[in-house]
Amino acid sequence: MERFPSSMDYVQMMAKLGDLKDEHYRNTLALSTMIELLVDKGILTREEVERKAAELDQFMVHSPYPTV
């Protein structure tokens, strides 16, 4: 028998989405902080970071996996 989601199921799902949003923010903040520190210390340049980001973005646009 199929069970319909209750109001509490929706509340729990929204709470999980909120938790994911917070976790995403913390991860993004940590990565941004590390990049800024590496640039500030002269280990990387902003141009190198931008170039690598563009390279990786292109990799994701064209899936390396064959389609069936």
PDB file of N, CA, C and O in Angstrom:
ATOM      1  N   MET A   1       0.840  -1.172   0.000  1.00  0.00           N
ATOM      2  CA  MET A   1       0.000   0.000   0.000  1.00  0.00           C
ATOM      3  C   MET A   1       0.891   1.242   0.000  1.00  0.00           C
ATOM      4  O   MET A   1       1.829   1.349   0.772  1.00  0.00           O
ATOM      5  N   GLU A   2       0.592   2.185  -0.865  1.00  0.00           N
ATOM      6  CA  GLU A   2       1.399   3.395  -0.995  1.00  0.00           C
ATOM      7  C   GLU A   2       1.001   4.396   0.084  1.00  0.00           C
ATOM      8  O   GLU A   2      -0.180   4.645   0.319  1.00  0.00           O
ATOM      9  N   ARG A   3       2.011   4.946   0.728  1.00  0.00           N
ATOM     10  CA  ARG A   3       1.781   5.909   1.799  1.00  0.00           C
ATOM     11  C   ARG A   3       1.996   7.323   1.266  1.00  0.00           C
ATOM     12  O   ARG A   3       2.959   7.586   0.574  1.00  0.00           O
ATOM     13  N   PHE A   4       1.103   8.221   1.570  1.00  0.00           N
ATOM     14  CA  PHE A   4       1.231   9.615   1.157  1.00  0.00           C
ATOM     15  C   PHE A   4       2.069  10.362   2.194  1.00  0.00           C
ATOM     16  O   PHE A   4       1.924  10.111   3.395  1.00  0.00           O
ATOM     17  N   PRO A   5       2.917  11.276   1.735  1.00  0.00           N
ATOM     18  CA  PRO A   5       3.737  12.030   2.703  1.00  0.00           C
ATOM     19  C   PRO A   5       2.869  12.869   3.625  1.00  0.00           C
ATOM     20  O   PRO A   5       1.897  13.485   3.195  1.00  0.00           O
ATOM     21  N   SER A   6       3.241  12.864   4.885  1.00  0.00           N
ATOM     22  CA  SER A   6       2.501  13.654   5.870  1.00  0.00           C
ATOM     23  C   SER A   6       3.119  15.055   5.966  1.00  0.00           C
ATOM     24  O   SER A   6       4.183  15.324   5.407  1.00  0.00           O
ATOM     25  N   SER A   7       2.461  15.912   6.697  1.00  0.00           N
ATOM     26  CA  SER A   7       2.996  17.266   6.920  1.00  0.00           C
ATOM     27  C   SER A   7       4.350  17.191   7.611  1.00  0.00           C
ATOM     28  O   SER A   7       5.257  17.964   7.312  1.00  0.00           O
ATOM     29  N   MET A   8       4.497  16.229   8.525  1.00  0.00           N
ATOM     30  CA  MET A   8       5.765  16.073   9.237  1.00  0.00           C
ATOM     31  C   MET A   8       6.877  15.644   8.284  1.00  0.00           C
ATOM     32  O   MET A   8       8.019  16.067   8.431  1.00  0.00           O
ATOM     33  N   ASP A   9       6.544  14.827   7.284  1.00  0.00           N
ATOM     34  CA  ASP A   9       7.536  14.433   6.278  1.00  0.00           C
ATOM     35  C   ASP A   9       8.060  15.661   5.540  1.00  0.00           C
ATOM     36  O   ASP A   9       9.256  15.779   5.278  1.00  0.00           O
ATOM     37  N   TYR A  10       7.157  16.576   5.205  1.00  0.00           N
ATOM     38  CA  TYR A  10       7.566  17.805   4.525  1.00  0.00           C
ATOM     39  C   TYR A  10       8.435  18.674   5.434  1.00  0.00           C
ATOM     40  O   TYR A  10       9.432  19.245   5.001  1.00  0.00           O
ATOM     41  N   VAL A  11       8.083  18.765   6.694  1.00  0.00           N
ATOM     42  CA  VAL A  11       8.868  19.546   7.648  1.00  0.00           C
ATOM     43  C   VAL A  11      10.273  18.964   7.766  1.00  0.00           C
ATOM     44  O   VAL A  11      11.270  19.690   7.746  1.00  0.00           O
ATOM     45  N   GLN A  12      10.370  17.649   7.858  1.00  0.00           N
ATOM     46  CA  GLN A  12      11.669  16.993   7.966  1.00  0.00           C
ATOM     47  C   GLN A  12      12.499  17.206   6.700  1.00  0.00           C
ATOM     48  O   GLN A  12      13.713  17.440   6.773  1.00  0.00           O
ATOM     49  N   MET A  13      11.847  17.151   5.544  1.00  0.00           N
ATOM     50  CA  MET A  13      12.555  17.363   4.286  1.00  0.00           C
ATOM     51  C   MET A  13      13.082  18.796   4.212  1.00  0.00           C
ATOM     52  O   MET A  13      14.222  19.033   3.808  1.00  0.00           O
ATOM     53  N   MET A  14      12.290  19.766   4.624  1.00  0.00           N
ATOM     54  CA  MET A  14      12.732  21.161   4.623  1.00  0.00           C
ATOM     55  C   MET A  14      13.884  21.365   5.603  1.00  0.00           C
ATOM     56  O   MET A  14      14.822  22.111   5.320  1.00  0.00           O
ATOM     57  N   ALA A  15      13.835  20.694   6.740  1.00  0.00           N
ATOM     58  CA  ALA A  15      14.923  20.796   7.717  1.00  0.00           C
ATOM     59  C   ALA A  15      16.213  20.226   7.136  1.00  0.00           C
ATOM     60  O   ALA A  15      17.287  20.809   7.307  1.00  0.00           O
ATOM     61  N   LYS A  16      16.108  19.113   6.420  1.00  0.00           N
ATOM     62  CA  LYS A  16      17.289  18.529   5.786  1.00  0.00           C
ATOM     63  C   LYS A  16      17.855  19.464   4.721  1.00  0.00           C
ATOM     64  O   LYS A  16      19.072  19.617   4.597  1.00  0.00           O
ATOM     65  N   LEU A  17      16.975  20.097   3.948  1.00  0.00           N
ATOM     66  CA  LEU A  17      17.437  21.061   2.943  1.00  0.00           C
ATOM     67  C   LEU A  17      18.140  22.242   3.605  1.00  0.00           C
ATOM     68  O   LEU A  17      19.157  22.739   3.105  1.00  0.00           O
ATOM     69  N   GLY A  18      17.610  22.687   4.721  1.00  0.00           N
ATOM     70  CA  GLY A  18      18.248  23.772   5.465  1.00  0.00           C
ATOM     71  C   GLY A  18      19.630  23.371   5.953  1.00  0.00           C
ATOM     72  O   GLY A  18      20.576  24.158   5.880  1.00  0.00           O
ATOM     73  N   ASP A  19      19.748  22.141   6.443  1.00  0.00           N
ATOM     74  CA  ASP A  19      21.051  21.639   6.891  1.00  0.00           C
ATOM     75  C   ASP A  19      22.035  21.573   5.728  1.00  0.00           C
ATOM     76  O   ASP A  19      23.204  21.934   5.871  1.00  0.00           O
ATOM     77  N   LEU A  20      21.567  21.110   4.574  1.00  0.00           N
ATOM     78  CA  LEU A  20      22.435  21.046   3.397  1.00  0.00           C
ATOM     79  C   LEU A  20      22.881  22.435   2.969  1.00  0.00           C
ATOM     80  O   LEU A  20      24.032  22.630   2.569  1.00  0.00           O
ATOM     81  N   LYS A  21      21.992  23.403   3.050  1.00  0.00           N
ATOM     82  CA  LYS A  21      22.330  24.777   2.688  1.00  0.00           C
ATOM     83  C   LYS A  21      23.425  25.301   3.612  1.00  0.00           C
ATOM     84  O   LYS A  21      24.399  25.915   3.145  1.00  0.00           O
ATOM     85  N   ASP A  22      23.304  25.062   4.903  1.00  0.00           N
ATOM     86  CA  ASP A  22      24.325  25.497   5.857  1.00  0.00           C
ATOM     87  C   ASP A  22      25.657  24.810   5.586  1.00  0.00           C
ATOM     88  O   ASP A  22      26.712  25.447   5.621  1.00  0.00           O
ATOM     89  N   GLU A  23      25.615  23.521   5.318  1.00  0.00           N
ATOM     90  CA  GLU A  23      26.840  22.777   5.040  1.00  0.00           C
ATOM     91  C   GLU A  23      27.493  23.282   3.758  1.00  0.00           C
ATOM     92  O   GLU A  23      28.713  23.439   3.693  1.00  0.00           O
ATOM     93  N   HIS A  24      26.684  23.550   2.741  1.00  0.00           N
ATOM     94  CA  HIS A  24      27.205  24.089   1.486  1.00  0.00           C
ATOM     95  C   HIS A  24      27.884  25.435   1.726  1.00  0.00           C
ATOM     96  O   HIS A  24      28.982  25.696   1.215  1.00  0.00           O
ATOM     97  N   TYR A  25      27.275  26.285   2.523  1.00  0.00           N
ATOM     98  CA  TYR A  25      27.866  27.586   2.845  1.00  0.00           C
ATOM     99  C   TYR A  25      29.213  27.411   3.547  1.00  0.00           C
ATOM    100  O   TYR A  25      30.199  28.069   3.193  1.00  0.00           O
ATOM    101  N   ARG A  26      29.272  26.536   4.544  1.00  0.00           N
ATOM    102  CA  ARG A  26      30.526  26.327   5.280  1.00  0.00           C
ATOM    103  C   ARG A  26      31.621  25.782   4.368  1.00  0.00           C
ATOM    104  O   ARG A  26      32.783  26.202   4.454  1.00  0.00           O
ATOM    105  N   ASN A  27      31.266  24.837   3.481  1.00  0.00           N
ATOM    106  CA  ASN A  27      32.256  24.295   2.547  1.00  0.00           C
ATOM    107  C   ASN A  27      32.752  25.360   1.579  1.00  0.00           C
ATOM    108  O   ASN A  27      33.950  25.450   1.295  1.00  0.00           O
ATOM    109  N   THR A  28      31.835  26.165   1.064  1.00  0.00           N
ATOM    110  CA  THR A  28      32.215  27.232   0.144  1.00  0.00           C
ATOM    111  C   THR A  28      33.093  28.257   0.848  1.00  0.00           C
ATOM    112  O   THR A  28      34.097  28.729   0.285  1.00  0.00           O
ATOM    113  N   LEU A  29      32.767  28.610   2.071  1.00  0.00           N
ATOM    114  CA  LEU A  29      33.568  29.551   2.846  1.00  0.00           C
ATOM    115  C   LEU A  29      34.975  28.998   3.088  1.00  0.00           C
ATOM    116  O   LEU A  29      35.967  29.715   2.940  1.00  0.00           O
ATOM    117  N   ALA A  30      35.078  27.721   3.433  1.00  0.00           N
ATOM    118  CA  ALA A  30      36.387  27.106   3.677  1.00  0.00           C
ATOM    119  C   ALA A  30      37.236  27.124   2.403  1.00  0.00           C
ATOM    120  O   ALA A  30      38.429  27.470   2.440  1.00  0.00           O
ATOM    121  N   LEU A  31      36.637  26.762   1.261  1.00  0.00           N
ATOM    122  CA  LEU A  31      37.385  26.776   0.004  1.00  0.00           C
ATOM    123  C   LEU A  31      37.807  28.180  -0.384  1.00  0.00           C
ATOM    124  O   LEU A  31      38.957  28.408  -0.809  1.00  0.00           O
ATOM    125  N   SER A  32      36.915  29.135  -0.235  1.00  0.00           N
ATOM    126  CA  SER A  32      37.244  30.528  -0.562  1.00  0.00           C
ATOM    127  C   SER A  32      38.377  31.037   0.327  1.00  0.00           C
ATOM    128  O   SER A  32      39.280  31.729  -0.141  1.00  0.00           O
ATOM    129  N   THR A  33      38.329  30.682   1.592  1.00  0.00           N
ATOM    130  CA  THR A  33      39.371  31.088   2.528  1.00  0.00           C
ATOM    131  C   THR A  33      40.720  30.514   2.129  1.00  0.00           C
ATOM    132  O   THR A  33      41.736  31.227   2.110  1.00  0.00           O
ATOM    133  N   MET A  34      40.744  29.226   1.775  1.00  0.00           N
ATOM    134  CA  MET A  34      42.009  28.601   1.377  1.00  0.00           C
ATOM    135  C   MET A  34      42.570  29.230   0.107  1.00  0.00           C
ATOM    136  O   MET A  34      43.774  29.495   0.009  1.00  0.00           O
ATOM    137  N   ILE A  35      41.714  29.495  -0.861  1.00  0.00           N
ATOM    138  CA  ILE A  35      42.170  30.119  -2.103  1.00  0.00           C
ATOM    139  C   ILE A  35      42.738  31.503  -1.811  1.00  0.00           C
ATOM    140  O   ILE A  35      43.817  31.867  -2.308  1.00  0.00           O
ATOM    141  N   GLU A  36      42.031  32.288  -1.007  1.00  0.00           N
ATOM    142  CA  GLU A  36      42.509  33.636  -0.674  1.00  0.00           C
ATOM    143  C   GLU A  36      43.856  33.582   0.040  1.00  0.00           C
ATOM    144  O   GLU A  36      44.750  34.390  -0.238  1.00  0.00           O
ATOM    145  N   LEU A  37      44.019  32.642   0.964  1.00  0.00           N
ATOM    146  CA  LEU A  37      45.300  32.512   1.672  1.00  0.00           C
ATOM    147  C   LEU A  37      46.427  32.119   0.716  1.00  0.00           C
ATOM    148  O   LEU A  37      47.535  32.660   0.800  1.00  0.00           O
ATOM    149  N   LEU A  38      46.154  31.204  -0.201  1.00  0.00           N
ATOM    150  CA  LEU A  38      47.170  30.803  -1.171  1.00  0.00           C
ATOM    151  C   LEU A  38      47.561  31.963  -2.087  1.00  0.00           C
ATOM    152  O   LEU A  38      48.741  32.148  -2.407  1.00  0.00           O
ATOM    153  N   VAL A  39      46.591  32.775  -2.469  1.00  0.00           N
ATOM    154  CA  VAL A  39      46.878  33.955  -3.296  1.00  0.00           C
ATOM    155  C   VAL A  39      47.645  34.982  -2.472  1.00  0.00           C
ATOM    156  O   VAL A  39      48.659  35.537  -2.936  1.00  0.00           O
ATOM    157  N   ASP A  40      47.194  35.235  -1.253  1.00  0.00           N
ATOM    158  CA  ASP A  40      47.863  36.220  -0.391  1.00  0.00           C
ATOM    159  C   ASP A  40      49.321  35.847  -0.125  1.00  0.00           C
ATOM    160  O   ASP A  40      50.190  36.723  -0.038  1.00  0.00           O
ATOM    161  N   LYS A  41      49.605  34.568   0.007  1.00  0.00           N
ATOM    162  CA  LYS A  41      50.969  34.104   0.282  1.00  0.00           C
ATOM    163  C   LYS A  41      51.814  33.997  -0.990  1.00  0.00           C
ATOM    164  O   LYS A  41      52.984  33.662  -0.925  1.00  0.00           O
ATOM    165  N   GLY A  42      51.209  34.256  -2.143  1.00  0.00           N
ATOM    166  CA  GLY A  42      51.949  34.219  -3.396  1.00  0.00           C
ATOM    167  C   GLY A  42      52.181  32.815  -3.931  1.00  0.00           C
ATOM    168  O   GLY A  42      53.003  32.619  -4.819  1.00  0.00           O
ATOM    169  N   ILE A  43      51.480  31.849  -3.405  1.00  0.00           N
ATOM    170  CA  ILE A  43      51.627  30.470  -3.871  1.00  0.00           C
ATOM    171  C   ILE A  43      50.893  30.276  -5.189  1.00  0.00           C
ATOM    172  O   ILE A  43      51.354  29.554  -6.076  1.00  0.00           O
ATOM    173  N   LEU A  44      49.733  30.924  -5.305  1.00  0.00           N
ATOM    174  CA  LEU A  44      48.948  30.916  -6.545  1.00  0.00           C
ATOM    175  C   LEU A  44      48.607  32.348  -6.916  1.00  0.00           C
ATOM    176  O   LEU A  44      48.593  33.229  -6.058  1.00  0.00           O
ATOM    177  N   THR A  45      48.314  32.560  -8.193  1.00  0.00           N
ATOM    178  CA  THR A  45      47.782  33.861  -8.611  1.00  0.00           C
ATOM    179  C   THR A  45      46.302  33.688  -8.913  1.00  0.00           C
ATOM    180  O   THR A  45      45.829  32.570  -9.158  1.00  0.00           O
ATOM    181  N   ARG A  46      45.592  34.781  -8.910  1.00  0.00           N
ATOM    182  CA  ARG A  46      44.170  34.720  -9.245  1.00  0.00           C
ATOM    183  C   ARG A  46      43.978  34.201 -10.672  1.00  0.00           C
ATOM    184  O   ARG A  46      43.032  33.470 -10.944  1.00  0.00           O
ATOM    185  N   GLU A  47      44.888  34.565 -11.544  1.00  0.00           N
ATOM    186  CA  GLU A  47      44.800  34.118 -12.938  1.00  0.00           C
ATOM    187  C   GLU A  47      44.933  32.599 -13.032  1.00  0.00           C
ATOM    188  O   GLU A  47      44.224  31.953 -13.803  1.00  0.00           O
ATOM    189  N   GLU A  48      45.848  32.024 -12.247  1.00  0.00           N
ATOM    190  CA  GLU A  48      46.004  30.570 -12.241  1.00  0.00           C
ATOM    191  C   GLU A  48      44.737  29.885 -11.736  1.00  0.00           C
ATOM    192  O   GLU A  48      44.304  28.881 -12.301  1.00  0.00           O
ATOM    193  N   VAL A  49      44.152  30.438 -10.703  1.00  0.00           N
ATOM    194  CA  VAL A  49      42.917  29.872 -10.147  1.00  0.00           C
ATOM    195  C   VAL A  49      41.800  29.969 -11.180  1.00  0.00           C
ATOM    196  O   VAL A  49      41.072  28.994 -11.418  1.00  0.00           O
ATOM    197  N   GLU A  50      41.674  31.138 -11.810  1.00  0.00           N
ATOM    198  CA  GLU A  50      40.626  31.325 -12.818  1.00  0.00           C
ATOM    199  C   GLU A  50      40.828  30.395 -14.012  1.00  0.00           C
ATOM    200  O   GLU A  50      39.877  29.814 -14.525  1.00  0.00           O
ATOM    201  N   ARG A  51      42.085  30.256 -14.449  1.00  0.00           N
ATOM    202  CA  ARG A  51      42.392  29.381 -15.591  1.00  0.00           C
ATOM    203  C   ARG A  51      42.045  27.928 -15.275  1.00  0.00           C
ATOM    204  O   ARG A  51      41.424  27.226 -16.068  1.00  0.00           O
ATOM    205  N   LYS A  52      42.426  27.476 -14.093  1.00  0.00           N
ATOM    206  CA  LYS A  52      42.150  26.091 -13.704  1.00  0.00           C
ATOM    207  C   LYS A  52      40.647  25.866 -13.530  1.00  0.00           C
ATOM    208  O   LYS A  52      40.118  24.825 -13.922  1.00  0.00           O
ATOM    209  N   ALA A  53      39.950  26.840 -12.980  1.00  0.00           N
ATOM    210  CA  ALA A  53      38.497  26.721 -12.820  1.00  0.00           C
ATOM    211  C   ALA A  53      37.827  26.595 -14.179  1.00  0.00           C
ATOM    212  O   ALA A  53      36.929  25.766 -14.365  1.00  0.00           O
ATOM    213  N   ALA A  54      38.275  27.404 -15.143  1.00  0.00           N
ATOM    214  CA  ALA A  54      37.707  27.328 -16.497  1.00  0.00           C
ATOM    215  C   ALA A  54      38.005  25.966 -17.122  1.00  0.00           C
ATOM    216  O   ALA A  54      37.148  25.370 -17.779  1.00  0.00           O
ATOM    217  N   GLU A  55      39.217  25.463 -16.909  1.00  0.00           N
ATOM    218  CA  GLU A  55      39.596  24.145 -17.447  1.00  0.00           C
ATOM    219  C   GLU A  55      38.717  23.044 -16.859  1.00  0.00           C
ATOM    220  O   GLU A  55      38.196  22.186 -17.577  1.00  0.00           O
ATOM    221  N   LEU A  56      38.535  23.066 -15.550  1.00  0.00           N
ATOM    222  CA  LEU A  56      37.714  22.050 -14.901  1.00  0.00           C
ATOM    223  C   LEU A  56      36.247  22.182 -15.289  1.00  0.00           C
ATOM    224  O   LEU A  56      35.541  21.178 -15.430  1.00  0.00           O
ATOM    225  N   ASP A  57      35.792  23.418 -15.489  1.00  0.00           N
ATOM    226  CA  ASP A  57      34.416  23.638 -15.906  1.00  0.00           C
ATOM    227  C   ASP A  57      34.181  23.039 -17.287  1.00  0.00           C
ATOM    228  O   ASP A  57      33.143  22.422 -17.532  1.00  0.00           O
ATOM    229  N   GLN A  58      35.123  23.179 -18.183  1.00  0.00           N
ATOM    230  CA  GLN A  58      34.997  22.596 -19.514  1.00  0.00           C
ATOM    231  C   GLN A  58      34.961  21.067 -19.439  1.00  0.00           C
ATOM    232  O   GLN A  58      34.265  20.415 -20.193  1.00  0.00           O
ATOM    233  N   PHE A  59      35.730  20.515 -18.532  1.00  0.00           N
ATOM    234  CA  PHE A  59      35.739  19.070 -18.340  1.00  0.00           C
ATOM    235  C   PHE A  59      34.350  18.579 -17.934  1.00  0.00           C
ATOM    236  O   PHE A  59      33.889  17.538 -18.393  1.00  0.00           O
ATOM    237  N   MET A  60      33.676  19.367 -17.099  1.00  0.00           N
ATOM    238  CA  MET A  60      32.359  18.958 -16.625  1.00  0.00           C
ATOM    239  C   MET A  60      31.278  19.144 -17.694  1.00  0.00           C
ATOM    240  O   MET A  60      30.293  18.451 -17.702  1.00  0.00           O
ATOM    241  N   VAL A  61      31.493  20.095 -18.611  1.00  0.00           N
ATOM    242  CA  VAL A  61      30.512  20.338 -19.677  1.00  0.00           C
ATOM    243  C   VAL A  61      30.459  19.133 -20.603  1.00  0.00           C
ATOM    244  O   VAL A  61      29.400  18.697 -21.026  1.00  0.00           O
ATOM    245  N   HIS A  62      31.612  18.584 -20.916  1.00  0.00           N
ATOM    246  CA  HIS A  62      31.716  17.425 -21.788  1.00  0.00           C
ATOM    247  C   HIS A  62      32.008  16.206 -20.932  1.00  0.00           C
ATOM    248  O   HIS A  62      33.134  15.998 -20.507  1.00  0.00           O
ATOM    249  N   SER A  63      30.991  15.420 -20.683  1.00  0.00           N
ATOM    250  CA  SER A  63      31.133  14.259 -19.803  1.00  0.00           C
ATOM    251  C   SER A  63      32.188  13.290 -20.336  1.00  0.00           C
ATOM    252  O   SER A  63      32.192  12.961 -21.515  1.00  0.00           O
ATOM    253  N   PRO A  64      33.098  12.851 -19.477  1.00  0.00           N
ATOM    254  CA  PRO A  64      34.116  11.893 -19.901  1.00  0.00           C
ATOM    255  C   PRO A  64      33.572  10.485 -20.059  1.00  0.00           C
ATOM    256  O   PRO A  64      34.272   9.586 -20.526  1.00  0.00           O
ATOM    257  N   TYR A  65      32.328  10.302 -19.665  1.00  0.00           N
ATOM    258  CA  TYR A  65      31.727   8.984 -19.713  1.00  0.00           C
ATOM    259  C   TYR A  65      30.886   8.807 -20.975  1.00  0.00           C
ATOM    260  O   TYR A  65      30.198   9.724 -21.393  1.00  0.00           O
ATOM    261  N   PRO A  66      30.946   7.621 -21.581  1.00  0.00           N
ATOM    262  CA  PRO A  66      30.142   7.399 -22.782  1.00  0.00           C
ATOM    263  C   PRO A  66      28.653   7.364 -22.456  1.00  0.00           C
ATOM    264  O   PRO A  66      28.249   6.986 -21.360  1.00  0.00           O
ATOM    265  N   THR A  67      27.860   7.824 -23.395  1.00  0.00           N
ATOM    266  CA  THR A  67      26.420   7.756 -23.212  1.00  0.00           C
ATOM    267  C   THR A  67      25.899   6.500 -23.918  1.00  0.00           C
ATOM    268  O   THR A  67      26.436   6.073 -24.929  1.00  0.00           O
ATOM    269  N   VAL A  68      24.886   5.950 -23.348  1.00  0.00           N
ATOM    270  CA  VAL A  68      24.313   4.719 -23.897  1.00  0.00           C
ATOM    271  C   VAL A  68      23.060   5.014 -24.660  1.00  0.00           C
ATOM    272  O   VAL A  68      22.269   5.831 -24.360  1.00  0.00           O
TER     273      VAL A  68
END
